[in-house]
mmCIF file of C-alpha atoms in Angstrom:
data_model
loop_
_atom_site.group_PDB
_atom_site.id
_atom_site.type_symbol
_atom_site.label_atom_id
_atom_site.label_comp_id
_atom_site.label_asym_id
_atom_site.label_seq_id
_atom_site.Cartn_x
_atom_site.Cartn_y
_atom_site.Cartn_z
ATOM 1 C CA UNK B 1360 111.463 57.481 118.803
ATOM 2 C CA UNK B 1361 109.880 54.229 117.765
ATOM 3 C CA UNK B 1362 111.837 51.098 118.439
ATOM 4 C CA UNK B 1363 110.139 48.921 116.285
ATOM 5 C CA UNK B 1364 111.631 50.537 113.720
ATOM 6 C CA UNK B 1365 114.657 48.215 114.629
ATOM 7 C CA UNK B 1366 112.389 44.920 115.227
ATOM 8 C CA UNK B 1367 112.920 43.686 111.713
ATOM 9 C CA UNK B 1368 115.108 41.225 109.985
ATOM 10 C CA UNK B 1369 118.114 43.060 108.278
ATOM 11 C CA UNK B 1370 120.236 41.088 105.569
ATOM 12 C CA UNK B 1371 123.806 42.044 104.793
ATOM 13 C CA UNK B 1372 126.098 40.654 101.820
ATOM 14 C CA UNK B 1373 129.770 40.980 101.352
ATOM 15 C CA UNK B 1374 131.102 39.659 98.082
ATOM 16 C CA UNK B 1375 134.924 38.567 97.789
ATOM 17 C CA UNK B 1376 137.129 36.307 96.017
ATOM 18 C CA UNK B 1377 139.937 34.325 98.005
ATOM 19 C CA UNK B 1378 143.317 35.840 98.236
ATOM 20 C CA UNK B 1379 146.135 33.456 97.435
ATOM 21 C CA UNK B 1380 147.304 33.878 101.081
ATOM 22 C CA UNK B 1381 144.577 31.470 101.852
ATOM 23 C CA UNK B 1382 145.341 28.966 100.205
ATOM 24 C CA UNK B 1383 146.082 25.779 102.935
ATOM 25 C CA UNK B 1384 145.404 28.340 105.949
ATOM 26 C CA UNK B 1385 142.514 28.506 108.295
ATOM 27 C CA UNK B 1386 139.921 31.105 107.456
ATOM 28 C CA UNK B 1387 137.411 32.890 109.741
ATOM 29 C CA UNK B 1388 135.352 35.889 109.867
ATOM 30 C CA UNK B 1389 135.124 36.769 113.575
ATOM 31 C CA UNK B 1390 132.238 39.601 114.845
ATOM 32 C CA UNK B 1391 133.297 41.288 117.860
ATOM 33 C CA UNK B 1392 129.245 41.734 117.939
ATOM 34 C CA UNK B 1393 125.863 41.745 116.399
ATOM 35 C CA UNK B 1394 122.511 42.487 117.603
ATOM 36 C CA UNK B 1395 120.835 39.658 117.541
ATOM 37 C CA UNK B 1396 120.292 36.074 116.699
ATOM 38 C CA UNK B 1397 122.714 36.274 113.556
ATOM 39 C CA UNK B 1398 123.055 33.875 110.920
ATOM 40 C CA UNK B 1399 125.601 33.495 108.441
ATOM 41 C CA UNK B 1400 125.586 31.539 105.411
ATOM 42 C CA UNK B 1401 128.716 31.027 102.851
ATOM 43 C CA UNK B 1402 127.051 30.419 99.106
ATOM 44 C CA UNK B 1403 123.633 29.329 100.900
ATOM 45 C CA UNK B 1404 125.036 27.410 103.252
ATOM 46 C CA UNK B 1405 124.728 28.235 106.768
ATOM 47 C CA UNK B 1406 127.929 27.718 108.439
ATOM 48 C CA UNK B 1407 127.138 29.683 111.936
ATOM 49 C CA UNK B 1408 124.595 31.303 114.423
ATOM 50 C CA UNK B 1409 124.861 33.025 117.230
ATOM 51 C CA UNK B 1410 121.703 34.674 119.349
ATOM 52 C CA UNK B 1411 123.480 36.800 121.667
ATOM 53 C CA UNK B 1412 124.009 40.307 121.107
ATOM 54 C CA UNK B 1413 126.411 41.738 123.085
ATOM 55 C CA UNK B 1414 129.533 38.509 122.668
ATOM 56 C CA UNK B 1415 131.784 37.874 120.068
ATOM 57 C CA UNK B 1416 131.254 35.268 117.957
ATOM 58 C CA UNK B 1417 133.244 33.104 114.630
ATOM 59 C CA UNK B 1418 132.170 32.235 111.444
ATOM 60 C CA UNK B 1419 135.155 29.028 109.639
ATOM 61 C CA UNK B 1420 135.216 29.570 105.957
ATOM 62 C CA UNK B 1421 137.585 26.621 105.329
ATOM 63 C CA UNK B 1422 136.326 24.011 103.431
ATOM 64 C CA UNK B 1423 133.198 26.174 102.253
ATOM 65 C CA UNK B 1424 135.561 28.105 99.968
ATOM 66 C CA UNK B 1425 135.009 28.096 96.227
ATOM 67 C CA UNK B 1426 137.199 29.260 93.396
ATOM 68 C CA UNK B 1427 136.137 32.753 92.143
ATOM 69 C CA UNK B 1428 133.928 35.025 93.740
ATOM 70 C CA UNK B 1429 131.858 33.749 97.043
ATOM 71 C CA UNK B 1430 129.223 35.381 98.848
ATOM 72 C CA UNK B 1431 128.894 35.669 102.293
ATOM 73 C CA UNK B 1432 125.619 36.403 103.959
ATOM 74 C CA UNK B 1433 125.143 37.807 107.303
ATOM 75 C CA UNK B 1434 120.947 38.220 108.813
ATOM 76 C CA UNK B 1435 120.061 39.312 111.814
ATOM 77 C CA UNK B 1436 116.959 39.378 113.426
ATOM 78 C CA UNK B 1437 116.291 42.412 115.932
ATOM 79 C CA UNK B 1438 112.884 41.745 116.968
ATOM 80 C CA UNK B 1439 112.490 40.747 120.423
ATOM 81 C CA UNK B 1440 112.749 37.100 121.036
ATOM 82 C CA UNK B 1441 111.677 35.898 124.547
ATOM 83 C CA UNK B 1442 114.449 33.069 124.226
ATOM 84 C CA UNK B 1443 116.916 35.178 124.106
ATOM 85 C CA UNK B 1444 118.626 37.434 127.096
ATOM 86 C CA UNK B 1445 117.385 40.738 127.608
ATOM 87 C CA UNK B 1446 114.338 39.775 126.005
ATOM 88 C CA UNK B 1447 111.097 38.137 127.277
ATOM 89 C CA UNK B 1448 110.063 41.332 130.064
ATOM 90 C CA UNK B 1449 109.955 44.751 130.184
ATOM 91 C CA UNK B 1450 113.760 46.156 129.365
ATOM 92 C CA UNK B 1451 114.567 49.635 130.063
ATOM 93 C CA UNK B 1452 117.161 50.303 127.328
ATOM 94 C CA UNK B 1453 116.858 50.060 123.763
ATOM 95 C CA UNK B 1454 119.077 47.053 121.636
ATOM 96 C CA UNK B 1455 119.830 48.521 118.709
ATOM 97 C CA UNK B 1456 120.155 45.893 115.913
ATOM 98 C CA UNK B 1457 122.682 45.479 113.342
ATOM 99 C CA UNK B 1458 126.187 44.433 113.027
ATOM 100 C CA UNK B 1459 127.638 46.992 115.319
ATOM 101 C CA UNK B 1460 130.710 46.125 116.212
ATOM 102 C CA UNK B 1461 133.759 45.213 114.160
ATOM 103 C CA UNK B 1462 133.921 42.043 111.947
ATOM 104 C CA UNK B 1463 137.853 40.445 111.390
ATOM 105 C CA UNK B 1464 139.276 38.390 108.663
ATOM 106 C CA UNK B 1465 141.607 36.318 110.396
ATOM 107 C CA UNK B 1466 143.915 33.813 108.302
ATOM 108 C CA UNK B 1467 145.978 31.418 110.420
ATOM 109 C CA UNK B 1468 148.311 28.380 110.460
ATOM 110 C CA UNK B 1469 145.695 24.934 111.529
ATOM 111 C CA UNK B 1470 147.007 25.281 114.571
ATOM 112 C CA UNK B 1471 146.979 28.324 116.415
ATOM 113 C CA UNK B 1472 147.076 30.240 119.592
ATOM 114 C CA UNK B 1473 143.222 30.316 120.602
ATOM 115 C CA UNK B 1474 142.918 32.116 123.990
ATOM 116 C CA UNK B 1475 145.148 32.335 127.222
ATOM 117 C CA UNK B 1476 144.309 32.265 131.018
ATOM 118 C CA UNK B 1477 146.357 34.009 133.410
ATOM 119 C CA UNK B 1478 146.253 33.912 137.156
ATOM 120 C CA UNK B 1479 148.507 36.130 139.077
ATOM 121 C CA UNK B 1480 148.386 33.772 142.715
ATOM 122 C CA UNK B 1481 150.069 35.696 145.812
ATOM 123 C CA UNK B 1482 150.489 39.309 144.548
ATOM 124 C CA UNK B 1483 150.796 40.088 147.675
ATOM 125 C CA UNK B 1484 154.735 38.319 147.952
ATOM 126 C CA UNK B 1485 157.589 40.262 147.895
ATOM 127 C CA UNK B 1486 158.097 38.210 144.454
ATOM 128 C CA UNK B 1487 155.365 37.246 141.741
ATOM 129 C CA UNK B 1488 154.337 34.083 140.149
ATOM 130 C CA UNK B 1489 152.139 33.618 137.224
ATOM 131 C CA UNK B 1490 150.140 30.864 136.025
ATOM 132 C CA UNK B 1491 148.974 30.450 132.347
ATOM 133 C CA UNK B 1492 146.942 27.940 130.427
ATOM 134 C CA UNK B 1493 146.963 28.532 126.561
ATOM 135 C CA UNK B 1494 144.157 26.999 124.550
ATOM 136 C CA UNK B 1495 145.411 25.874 121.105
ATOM 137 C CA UNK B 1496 142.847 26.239 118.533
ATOM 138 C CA UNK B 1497 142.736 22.754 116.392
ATOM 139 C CA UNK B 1498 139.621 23.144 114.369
ATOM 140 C CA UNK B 1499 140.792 20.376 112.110
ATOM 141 C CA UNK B 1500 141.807 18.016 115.267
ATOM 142 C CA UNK B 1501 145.222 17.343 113.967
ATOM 143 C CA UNK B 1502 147.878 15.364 115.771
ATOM 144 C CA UNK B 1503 149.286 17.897 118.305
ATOM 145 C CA UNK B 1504 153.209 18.661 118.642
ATOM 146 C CA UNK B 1505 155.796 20.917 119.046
ATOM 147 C CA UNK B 1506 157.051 23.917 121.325
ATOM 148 C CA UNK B 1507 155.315 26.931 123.188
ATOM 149 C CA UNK B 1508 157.470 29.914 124.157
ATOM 150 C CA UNK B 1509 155.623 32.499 126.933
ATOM 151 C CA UNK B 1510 157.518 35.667 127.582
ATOM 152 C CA UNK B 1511 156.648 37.881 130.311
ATOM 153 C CA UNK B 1512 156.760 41.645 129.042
ATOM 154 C CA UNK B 1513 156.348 45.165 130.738
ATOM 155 C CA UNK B 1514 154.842 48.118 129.792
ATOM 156 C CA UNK B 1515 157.612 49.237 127.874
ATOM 157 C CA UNK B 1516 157.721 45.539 125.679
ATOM 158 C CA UNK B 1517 161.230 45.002 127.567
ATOM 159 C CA UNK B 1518 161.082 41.026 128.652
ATOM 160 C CA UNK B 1519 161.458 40.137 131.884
ATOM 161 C CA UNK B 1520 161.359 36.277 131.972
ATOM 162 C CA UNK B 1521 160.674 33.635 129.638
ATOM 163 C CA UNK B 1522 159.710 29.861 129.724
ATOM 164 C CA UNK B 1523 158.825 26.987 126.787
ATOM 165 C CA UNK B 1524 156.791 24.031 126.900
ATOM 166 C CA UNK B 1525 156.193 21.277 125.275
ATOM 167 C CA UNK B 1526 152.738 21.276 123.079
ATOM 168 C CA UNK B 1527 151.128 17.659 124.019
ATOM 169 C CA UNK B 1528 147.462 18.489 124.159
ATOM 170 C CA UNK B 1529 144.929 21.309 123.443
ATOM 171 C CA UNK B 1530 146.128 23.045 126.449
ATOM 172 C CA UNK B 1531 149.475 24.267 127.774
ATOM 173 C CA UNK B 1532 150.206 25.003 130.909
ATOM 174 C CA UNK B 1533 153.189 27.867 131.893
ATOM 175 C CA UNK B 1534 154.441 29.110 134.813
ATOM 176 C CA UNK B 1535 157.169 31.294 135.937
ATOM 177 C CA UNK B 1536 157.935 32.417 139.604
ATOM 178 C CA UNK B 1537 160.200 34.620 141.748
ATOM 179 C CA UNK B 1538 159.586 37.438 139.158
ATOM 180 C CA UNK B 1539 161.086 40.718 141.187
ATOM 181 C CA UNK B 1540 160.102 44.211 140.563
ATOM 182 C CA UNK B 1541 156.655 43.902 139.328
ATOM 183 C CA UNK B 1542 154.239 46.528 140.216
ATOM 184 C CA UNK B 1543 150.942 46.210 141.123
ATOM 185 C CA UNK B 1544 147.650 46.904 139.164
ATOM 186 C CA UNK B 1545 146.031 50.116 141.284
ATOM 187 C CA UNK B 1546 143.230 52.841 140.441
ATOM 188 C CA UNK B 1547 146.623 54.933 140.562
ATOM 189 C CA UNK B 1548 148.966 53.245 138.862
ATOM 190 C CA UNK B 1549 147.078 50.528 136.352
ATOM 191 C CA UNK B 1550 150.598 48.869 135.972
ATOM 192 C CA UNK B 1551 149.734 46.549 132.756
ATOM 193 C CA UNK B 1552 152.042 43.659 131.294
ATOM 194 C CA UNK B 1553 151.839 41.240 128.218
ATOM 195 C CA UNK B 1554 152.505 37.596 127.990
ATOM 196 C CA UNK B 1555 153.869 36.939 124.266
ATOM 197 C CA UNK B 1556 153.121 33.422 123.188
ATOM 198 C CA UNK B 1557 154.880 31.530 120.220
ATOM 199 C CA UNK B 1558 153.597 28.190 118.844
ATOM 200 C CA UNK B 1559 155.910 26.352 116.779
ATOM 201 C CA UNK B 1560 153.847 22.800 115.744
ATOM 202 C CA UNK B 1561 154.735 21.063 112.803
ATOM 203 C CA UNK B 1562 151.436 22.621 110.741
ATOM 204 C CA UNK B 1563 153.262 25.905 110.900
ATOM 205 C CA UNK B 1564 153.939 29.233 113.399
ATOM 206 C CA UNK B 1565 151.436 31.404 115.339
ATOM 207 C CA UNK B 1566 151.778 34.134 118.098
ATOM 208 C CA UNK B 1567 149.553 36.132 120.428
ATOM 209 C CA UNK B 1568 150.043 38.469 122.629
ATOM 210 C CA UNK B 1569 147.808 38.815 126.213
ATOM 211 C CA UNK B 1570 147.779 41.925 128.347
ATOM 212 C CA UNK B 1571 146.897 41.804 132.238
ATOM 213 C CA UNK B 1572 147.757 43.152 135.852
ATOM 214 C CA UNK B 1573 149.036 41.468 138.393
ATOM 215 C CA UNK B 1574 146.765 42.159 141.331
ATOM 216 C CA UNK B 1575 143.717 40.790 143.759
ATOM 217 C CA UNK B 1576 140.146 42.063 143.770
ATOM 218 C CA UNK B 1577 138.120 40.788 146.576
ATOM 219 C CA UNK B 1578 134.822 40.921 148.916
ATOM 220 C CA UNK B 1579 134.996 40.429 152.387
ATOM 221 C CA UNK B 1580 132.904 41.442 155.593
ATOM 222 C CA UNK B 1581 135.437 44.461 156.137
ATOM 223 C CA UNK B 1582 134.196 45.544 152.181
ATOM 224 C CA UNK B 1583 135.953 45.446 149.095
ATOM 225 C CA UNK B 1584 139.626 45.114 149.070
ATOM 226 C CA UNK B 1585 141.998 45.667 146.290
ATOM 227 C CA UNK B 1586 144.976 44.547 146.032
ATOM 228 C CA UNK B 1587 144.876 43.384 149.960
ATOM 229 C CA UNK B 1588 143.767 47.061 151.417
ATOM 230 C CA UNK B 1589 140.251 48.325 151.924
ATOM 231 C CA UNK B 1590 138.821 50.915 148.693
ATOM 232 C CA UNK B 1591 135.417 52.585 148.585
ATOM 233 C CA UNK B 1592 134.428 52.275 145.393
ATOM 234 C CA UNK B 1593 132.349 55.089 143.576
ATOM 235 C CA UNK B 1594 131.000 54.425 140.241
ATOM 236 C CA UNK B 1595 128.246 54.765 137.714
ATOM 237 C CA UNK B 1596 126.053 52.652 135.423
ATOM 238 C CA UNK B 1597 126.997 52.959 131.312
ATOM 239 C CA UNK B 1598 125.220 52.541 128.596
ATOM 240 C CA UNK B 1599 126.590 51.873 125.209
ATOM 241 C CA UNK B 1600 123.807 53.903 123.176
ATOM 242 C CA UNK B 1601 124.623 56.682 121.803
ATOM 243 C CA UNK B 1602 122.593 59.460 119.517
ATOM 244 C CA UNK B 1603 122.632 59.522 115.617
ATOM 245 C CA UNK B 1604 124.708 55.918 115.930
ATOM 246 C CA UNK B 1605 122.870 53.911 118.589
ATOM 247 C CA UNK B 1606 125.136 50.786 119.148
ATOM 248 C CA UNK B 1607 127.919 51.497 116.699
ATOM 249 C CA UNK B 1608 130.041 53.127 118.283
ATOM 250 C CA UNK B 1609 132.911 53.875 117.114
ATOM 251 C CA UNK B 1610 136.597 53.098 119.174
ATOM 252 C CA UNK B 1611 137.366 56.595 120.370
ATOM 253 C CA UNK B 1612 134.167 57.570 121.501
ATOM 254 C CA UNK B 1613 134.072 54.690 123.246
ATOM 255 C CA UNK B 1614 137.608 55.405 124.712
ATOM 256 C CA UNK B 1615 136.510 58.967 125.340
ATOM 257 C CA UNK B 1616 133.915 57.272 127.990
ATOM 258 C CA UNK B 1617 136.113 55.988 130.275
ATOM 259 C CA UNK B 1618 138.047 58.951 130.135
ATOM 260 C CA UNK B 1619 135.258 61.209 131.552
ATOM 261 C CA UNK B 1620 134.186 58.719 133.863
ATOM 262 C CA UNK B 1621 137.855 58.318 135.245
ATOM 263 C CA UNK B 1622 139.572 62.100 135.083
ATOM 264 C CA UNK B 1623 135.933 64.031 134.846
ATOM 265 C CA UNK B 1624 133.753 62.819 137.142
ATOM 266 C CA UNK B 1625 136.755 60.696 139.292
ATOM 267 C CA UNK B 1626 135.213 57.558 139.619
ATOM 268 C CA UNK B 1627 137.079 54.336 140.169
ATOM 269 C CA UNK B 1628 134.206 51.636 139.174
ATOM 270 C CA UNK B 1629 131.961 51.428 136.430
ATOM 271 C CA UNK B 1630 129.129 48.649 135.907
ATOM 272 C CA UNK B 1631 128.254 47.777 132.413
ATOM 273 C CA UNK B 1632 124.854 48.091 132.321
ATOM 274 C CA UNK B 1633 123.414 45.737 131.310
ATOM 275 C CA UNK B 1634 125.597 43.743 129.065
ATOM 276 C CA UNK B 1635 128.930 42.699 127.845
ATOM 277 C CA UNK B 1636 130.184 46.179 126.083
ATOM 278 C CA UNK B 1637 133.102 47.094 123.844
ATOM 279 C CA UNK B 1638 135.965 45.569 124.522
ATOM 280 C CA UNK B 1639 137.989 49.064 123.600
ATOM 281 C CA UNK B 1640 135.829 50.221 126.249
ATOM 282 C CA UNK B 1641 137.060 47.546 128.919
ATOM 283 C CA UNK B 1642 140.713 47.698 127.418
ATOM 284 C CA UNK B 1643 140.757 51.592 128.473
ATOM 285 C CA UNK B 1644 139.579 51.072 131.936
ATOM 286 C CA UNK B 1645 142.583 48.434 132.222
ATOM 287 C CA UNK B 1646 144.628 51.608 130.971
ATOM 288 C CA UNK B 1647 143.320 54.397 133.186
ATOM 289 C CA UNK B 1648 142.772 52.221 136.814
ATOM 290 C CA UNK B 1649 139.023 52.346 136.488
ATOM 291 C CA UNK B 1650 137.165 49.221 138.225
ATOM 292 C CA UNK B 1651 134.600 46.941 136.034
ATOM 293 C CA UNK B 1652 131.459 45.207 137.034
ATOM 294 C CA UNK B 1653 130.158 43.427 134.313
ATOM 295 C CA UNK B 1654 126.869 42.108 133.604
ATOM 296 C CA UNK B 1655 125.536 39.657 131.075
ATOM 297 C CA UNK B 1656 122.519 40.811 129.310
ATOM 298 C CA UNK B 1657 118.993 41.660 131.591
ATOM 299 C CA UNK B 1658 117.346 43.796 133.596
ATOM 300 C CA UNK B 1659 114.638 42.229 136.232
ATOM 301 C CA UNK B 1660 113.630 39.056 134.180
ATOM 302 C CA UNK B 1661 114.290 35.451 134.018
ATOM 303 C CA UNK B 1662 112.615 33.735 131.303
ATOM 304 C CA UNK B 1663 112.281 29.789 130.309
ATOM 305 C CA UNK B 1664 114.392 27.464 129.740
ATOM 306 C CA UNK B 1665 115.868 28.379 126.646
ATOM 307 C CA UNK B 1666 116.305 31.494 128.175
ATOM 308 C CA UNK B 1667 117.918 30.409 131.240
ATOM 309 C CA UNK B 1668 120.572 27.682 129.443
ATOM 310 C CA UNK B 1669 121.389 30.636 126.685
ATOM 311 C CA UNK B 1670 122.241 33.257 129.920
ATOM 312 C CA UNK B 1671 124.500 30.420 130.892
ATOM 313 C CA UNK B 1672 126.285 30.570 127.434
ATOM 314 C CA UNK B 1673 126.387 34.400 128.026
ATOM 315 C CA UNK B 1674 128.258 34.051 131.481
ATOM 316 C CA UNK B 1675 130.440 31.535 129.603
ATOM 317 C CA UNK B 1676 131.413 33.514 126.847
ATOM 318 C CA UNK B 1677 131.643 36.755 128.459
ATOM 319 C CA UNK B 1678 134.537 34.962 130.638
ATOM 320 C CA UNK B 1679 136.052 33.543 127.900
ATOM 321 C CA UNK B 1680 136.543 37.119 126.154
#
């Protein structure tokens, strides 16, 4: 096989006209992930980039929208490009390029529910607490107002506690405390829950919905602990090539990999080697108990400058998602 078969530029071109739905809403196109150094352009005009890989990344089509049919233009580069992680030594995996992963139309309100923090502090107490901070996306910077509702759900979607807040800034901060019966995340019983979020701001509605584990992960001299008692953990490396589709994977197969690595082989860690993979991958491990370490693109290099401040942005991002 001859990988420079891949180390081109490849165009792509996706013609549309705007639904009426859109009309006074914010519009994105969001790529779960693309391999690498995209660029996308809305009638000519560049209105994003993004050089890493292996993290999702946005592309706002308000106020670049015409009447009538638009054209939106995605390129991306896969030759190697020393100022960008993996790149720059001697990698021993390939990097498939393309758009790989999925790319969303998402239509919202101007103000709406951008990402959510939770920290679980304690799990160890006979009762729970949570801690949230939800990020209100504001791309227009609008005056922000109104009310947040957070409600604490179980497997099942039954609610088990609820709290509002007032919306005063980009951020709002939730908490609720002396939650009783809560299990614990464990490799034997990945006990999951949701936090449903409601904005209500004077620019319209929005909800999102954020699924976690209440549980503690650490490293001490005594080894790793989980959940406050000692586990050995046994594990593999994963790739996310495959044959005949090389990155583009598809969500079952990429399901069907934790599976085996969970029930076949009975492993309780896996390390994403060496990069940020599918996040249908990571959302089964949540599902089955299986462990994650993961890596942000590279394998035994450290480049420039530009190399080192864009591995930064990869750590960043990779948290953020």
């Amino acid at each position: 096989f001859d990988e420079k078969v891949y180390q081109r530029v490849f165009p792509y071109e996706k013609r549309f006209t705007p639904g009426p739905s859109w009309q006074g809403r914010e519009v994105s196109i969001v790529f779960d992930g693309a391999m690498a150094n995209a660029k996308v352009s809305l009638n000519g005009e560049e209105i994003a980039a993004h050089k890493d890989g292996y993290t999702p990344f946005e592309a706002r089509l308000t106020g670049h929208i015409r009447d009538g049919e638009n054209i939106l233009t995605v390129t991306i580069d896969g030759s190697e490009n020393p100022d960008i992680p993996p790149f720059g030594g001697q990698i021993d995996y390939l990097t498939y390029a393309g758009i790989y992963r999925e790319a969303w139309l998402r239509v919202t309100s101007d103000i709406y529910v951008g990402n959510g923090k939770i920290e679980t502090p304690d799990v160890l107490a006979g009762k729970k607490s949570l801690r949230a901070r939800i990020d209100l996306a504001n791309p227009q910077g609008l005056p922000l107002s109104g009310r947040l509702v957070a409600t604490l759900k179980d497997g099942s979607g039954a609610a088990i506690a609820t709290v509002e807040a007032a919306i005063t800034g980009p951020s709002v901060h939730v908490a609720l405390d002396d939650l009783a019966g809560i299990a614990l995340w464990d490799i034997d019983n990945p006990a999951l829950y949701r936090l449903a979020v409601t904005i209500d701001t004077p620019r319209g509605q929005d909800e999102a919905e954020f699924r976690f584990g209440f549980r503690s992960a650490e490293f001490t001299t005594e080894g790793f602990k989980l959940n406050g008692k000692p586990l050995k953990l046994r594990g593999l490396n994963r790739h996310q090539s495959f044959p005949y589709v090389g990155y583009a994977l598809g969500r079952s197969a990429q399901e069907r990999d934790a599976e085996i690595l969970k029930r076949e082989l009975k492993l309780n860690m896996v390390r994403t080697s060496h990069y940020p993979q599918s996040t249908y991958f990571l959302d089964r491990c949540d599902e089955l108990g299986l462990l994650v370490f993961e890596e942000i693109p590279g394998w035994q290099h450290i480049g420039g400058e530009s190399w080192k401040d864009e591995a930064v942005e990869n750590v960043r991002r990779m948290i953020t998602r």
